[in-house]
Amino acid sequence: MAKKIVSDIELKGKTVLVRADFNVPMIDGEITDDNSIVQALPTINYIVEQGGKIVLFSHLGKVKEESDKQELTLKPVAEALSTKLNKNVVFVPETRGEQLEQAIQELNEGDV
């Protein structure tokens, strides 16, 4: 059985979980190389155009203790994506729990 790719699936109205490599280099909260963000844009745009509801997840560096979470936030990536996609990208700083679940439930077709 051949592997399916995103274009093989009817996406309209479906919630699509996308694991992206957004482990971008940053200095003082500013992205210094956005290549991996740019590389993900065709897939993200395709899902948006097809009416999918996109949940992107990634990581940034290694969180060893609670204090690392503030410095290793993906919020700058969400802001960069908002600019590149010319649409709001909702950033949820949690990886599980009610806040994340509610944000996913509130997604409309084409939302990221």
PDB file of C-alpha atoms in Angstrom:
ATOM      1  CA  MET A   1       0.000   0.000   0.000  1.00  0.00           C
ATOM      2  CA  ALA A   2       1.437   3.349  -1.054  1.00  0.00           C
ATOM      3  CA  LYS A   3       1.822   6.130   1.472  1.00  0.00           C
ATOM      4  CA  LYS A   4      -0.724   8.884   1.152  1.00  0.00           C
ATOM      5  CA  ILE A   5       0.363  12.488   0.930  1.00  0.00           C
ATOM      6  CA  VAL A   6      -1.628  15.568   1.838  1.00  0.00           C
ATOM      7  CA  SER A   7      -2.940  16.048  -1.712  1.00  0.00           C
ATOM      8  CA  ASP A   8      -4.452  12.530  -1.652  1.00  0.00           C
ATOM      9  CA  ILE A   9      -6.907  13.433   1.113  1.00  0.00           C
ATOM     10  CA  GLU A  10     -10.124  15.480   1.174  1.00  0.00           C
ATOM     11  CA  LEU A  11      -9.209  18.236   3.658  1.00  0.00           C
ATOM     12  CA  LYS A  12     -12.251  20.512   3.696  1.00  0.00           C
ATOM     13  CA  GLY A  13     -13.469  20.897   7.273  1.00  0.00           C
ATOM     14  CA  LYS A  14     -10.914  18.437   8.656  1.00  0.00           C
ATOM     15  CA  THR A  15      -8.445  19.246  11.412  1.00  0.00           C
ATOM     16  CA  VAL A  16      -4.973  18.523  10.037  1.00  0.00           C
ATOM     17  CA  LEU A  17      -2.085  17.984  12.440  1.00  0.00           C
ATOM     18  CA  VAL A  18       1.214  19.002  10.827  1.00  0.00           C
ATOM     19  CA  ARG A  19       4.563  18.291  12.443  1.00  0.00           C
ATOM     20  CA  ALA A  20       6.866  21.025  11.178  1.00  0.00           C
ATOM     21  CA  ASP A  21      10.571  21.692  11.681  1.00  0.00           C
ATOM     22  CA  PHE A  22      10.400  25.186  13.166  1.00  0.00           C
ATOM     23  CA  ASN A  23      13.513  24.733  15.289  1.00  0.00           C
ATOM     24  CA  VAL A  24      14.880  27.975  13.834  1.00  0.00           C
ATOM     25  CA  PRO A  25      17.964  29.844  15.026  1.00  0.00           C
ATOM     26  CA  MET A  26      17.158  32.946  17.083  1.00  0.00           C
ATOM     27  CA  ILE A  27      19.064  35.710  18.760  1.00  0.00           C
ATOM     28  CA  ASP A  28      17.232  37.748  21.404  1.00  0.00           C
ATOM     29  CA  GLY A  29      13.861  36.439  20.206  1.00  0.00           C
ATOM     30  CA  GLU A  30      14.514  37.349  16.564  1.00  0.00           C
ATOM     31  CA  ILE A  31      14.636  34.643  13.904  1.00  0.00           C
ATOM     32  CA  THR A  32      17.995  34.737  12.115  1.00  0.00           C
ATOM     33  CA  ASP A  33      17.239  32.121   9.448  1.00  0.00           C
ATOM     34  CA  ASP A  34      13.650  31.431   8.383  1.00  0.00           C
ATOM     35  CA  ASN A  35      14.454  28.788   5.752  1.00  0.00           C
ATOM     36  CA  SER A  36      12.603  25.966   7.528  1.00  0.00           C
ATOM     37  CA  ILE A  37       9.521  28.198   7.872  1.00  0.00           C
ATOM     38  CA  VAL A  38       9.638  29.041   4.165  1.00  0.00           C
ATOM     39  CA  GLN A  39      10.017  25.347   3.287  1.00  0.00           C
ATOM     40  CA  ALA A  40       6.773  24.526   5.154  1.00  0.00           C
ATOM     41  CA  LEU A  41       4.701  27.215   3.401  1.00  0.00           C
ATOM     42  CA  PRO A  42       3.612  25.174   0.334  1.00  0.00           C
ATOM     43  CA  THR A  43       2.071  22.478   2.540  1.00  0.00           C
ATOM     44  CA  ILE A  44       0.448  25.003   4.877  1.00  0.00           C
ATOM     45  CA  ASN A  45      -0.928  27.053   1.983  1.00  0.00           C
ATOM     46  CA  TYR A  46      -2.291  23.930   0.291  1.00  0.00           C
ATOM     47  CA  ILE A  47      -4.181  22.901   3.427  1.00  0.00           C
ATOM     48  CA  VAL A  48      -5.536  26.460   3.865  1.00  0.00           C
ATOM     49  CA  GLU A  49      -6.684  26.556   0.218  1.00  0.00           C
ATOM     50  CA  GLN A  50      -8.406  23.175   0.618  1.00  0.00           C
ATOM     51  CA  GLY A  51     -10.339  24.371   3.693  1.00  0.00           C
ATOM     52  CA  GLY A  52      -8.505  22.351   6.314  1.00  0.00           C
ATOM     53  CA  LYS A  53      -8.074  23.499   9.907  1.00  0.00           C
ATOM     54  CA  ILE A  54      -4.341  23.378  10.578  1.00  0.00           C
ATOM     55  CA  VAL A  55      -2.707  22.542  13.889  1.00  0.00           C
ATOM     56  CA  LEU A  56       1.049  23.034  13.576  1.00  0.00           C
ATOM     57  CA  PHE A  57       3.413  21.653  16.153  1.00  0.00           C
ATOM     58  CA  SER A  58       7.154  21.800  16.536  1.00  0.00           C
ATOM     59  CA  HIS A  59       9.840  22.371  19.129  1.00  0.00           C
ATOM     60  CA  LEU A  60      12.536  24.925  19.710  1.00  0.00           C
ATOM     61  CA  GLY A  61      15.747  23.872  21.399  1.00  0.00           C
ATOM     62  CA  LYS A  62      15.732  21.687  24.500  1.00  0.00           C
ATOM     63  CA  VAL A  63      13.660  22.620  27.518  1.00  0.00           C
ATOM     64  CA  LYS A  64      15.577  21.361  30.536  1.00  0.00           C
ATOM     65  CA  GLU A  65      13.762  23.346  33.221  1.00  0.00           C
ATOM     66  CA  GLU A  66      10.654  25.494  33.519  1.00  0.00           C
ATOM     67  CA  SER A  67      12.601  28.757  33.051  1.00  0.00           C
ATOM     68  CA  ASP A  68      13.727  27.608  29.570  1.00  0.00           C
ATOM     69  CA  LYS A  69      10.135  27.797  28.284  1.00  0.00           C
ATOM     70  CA  GLN A  70      10.115  31.597  28.121  1.00  0.00           C
ATOM     71  CA  GLU A  71      13.306  31.813  26.091  1.00  0.00           C
ATOM     72  CA  LEU A  72      12.485  28.846  23.845  1.00  0.00           C
ATOM     73  CA  THR A  73       9.005  29.956  22.827  1.00  0.00           C
ATOM     74  CA  LEU A  74       7.703  29.413  19.293  1.00  0.00           C
ATOM     75  CA  LYS A  75       5.736  32.668  19.450  1.00  0.00           C
ATOM     76  CA  PRO A  76       8.190  34.448  17.079  1.00  0.00           C
ATOM     77  CA  VAL A  77       7.619  31.608  14.594  1.00  0.00           C
ATOM     78  CA  ALA A  78       3.843  32.075  14.825  1.00  0.00           C
ATOM     79  CA  GLU A  79       4.319  35.803  14.194  1.00  0.00           C
ATOM     80  CA  ALA A  80       6.581  35.116  11.200  1.00  0.00           C
ATOM     81  CA  LEU A  81       4.034  32.668   9.808  1.00  0.00           C
ATOM     82  CA  SER A  82       1.259  35.250  10.241  1.00  0.00           C
ATOM     83  CA  THR A  83       3.268  37.668   8.129  1.00  0.00           C
ATOM     84  CA  LYS A  84       4.227  35.129   5.470  1.00  0.00           C
ATOM     85  CA  LEU A  85       0.693  33.700   5.189  1.00  0.00           C
ATOM     86  CA  ASN A  86      -0.950  37.136   5.444  1.00  0.00           C
ATOM     87  CA  LYS A  87      -3.375  35.714   7.999  1.00  0.00           C
ATOM     88  CA  ASN A  88      -3.593  35.395  11.759  1.00  0.00           C
ATOM     89  CA  VAL A  89      -1.826  32.373  13.201  1.00  0.00           C
ATOM     90  CA  VAL A  90      -3.073  31.542  16.683  1.00  0.00           C
ATOM     91  CA  PHE A  91      -0.228  30.760  19.080  1.00  0.00           C
ATOM     92  CA  VAL A  92      -1.003  28.465  22.007  1.00  0.00           C
ATOM     93  CA  PRO A  93       1.879  28.177  24.492  1.00  0.00           C
ATOM     94  CA  GLU A  94       0.641  24.828  25.844  1.00  0.00           C
ATOM     95  CA  THR A  95       1.270  21.355  24.457  1.00  0.00           C
ATOM     96  CA  ARG A  96      -1.740  19.784  26.150  1.00  0.00           C
ATOM     97  CA  GLY A  97      -4.750  20.722  28.195  1.00  0.00           C
ATOM     98  CA  GLU A  98      -7.934  22.738  28.029  1.00  0.00           C
ATOM     99  CA  GLN A  99      -6.438  25.908  26.470  1.00  0.00           C
ATOM    100  CA  LEU A 100      -5.037  23.897  23.556  1.00  0.00           C
ATOM    101  CA  GLU A 101      -8.196  21.837  23.098  1.00  0.00           C
ATOM    102  CA  GLN A 102     -10.383  24.954  23.080  1.00  0.00           C
ATOM    103  CA  ALA A 103      -8.141  26.700  20.534  1.00  0.00           C
ATOM    104  CA  ILE A 104      -8.414  23.672  18.232  1.00  0.00           C
ATOM    105  CA  GLN A 105     -12.200  23.507  18.614  1.00  0.00           C
ATOM    106  CA  GLU A 106     -12.464  27.197  17.698  1.00  0.00           C
ATOM    107  CA  LEU A 107     -10.603  26.770  14.398  1.00  0.00           C
ATOM    108  CA  ASN A 108     -12.577  27.544  11.236  1.00  0.00           C
ATOM    109  CA  GLU A 109     -11.799  26.218   7.771  1.00  0.00           C
ATOM    110  CA  GLY A 110      -8.496  27.690   6.595  1.00  0.00           C
ATOM    111  CA  ASP A 111      -7.362  28.716  10.103  1.00  0.00           C
ATOM    112  CA  VAL A 112      -3.870  28.019  11.391  1.00  0.00           C
TER     113      VAL A 112
END
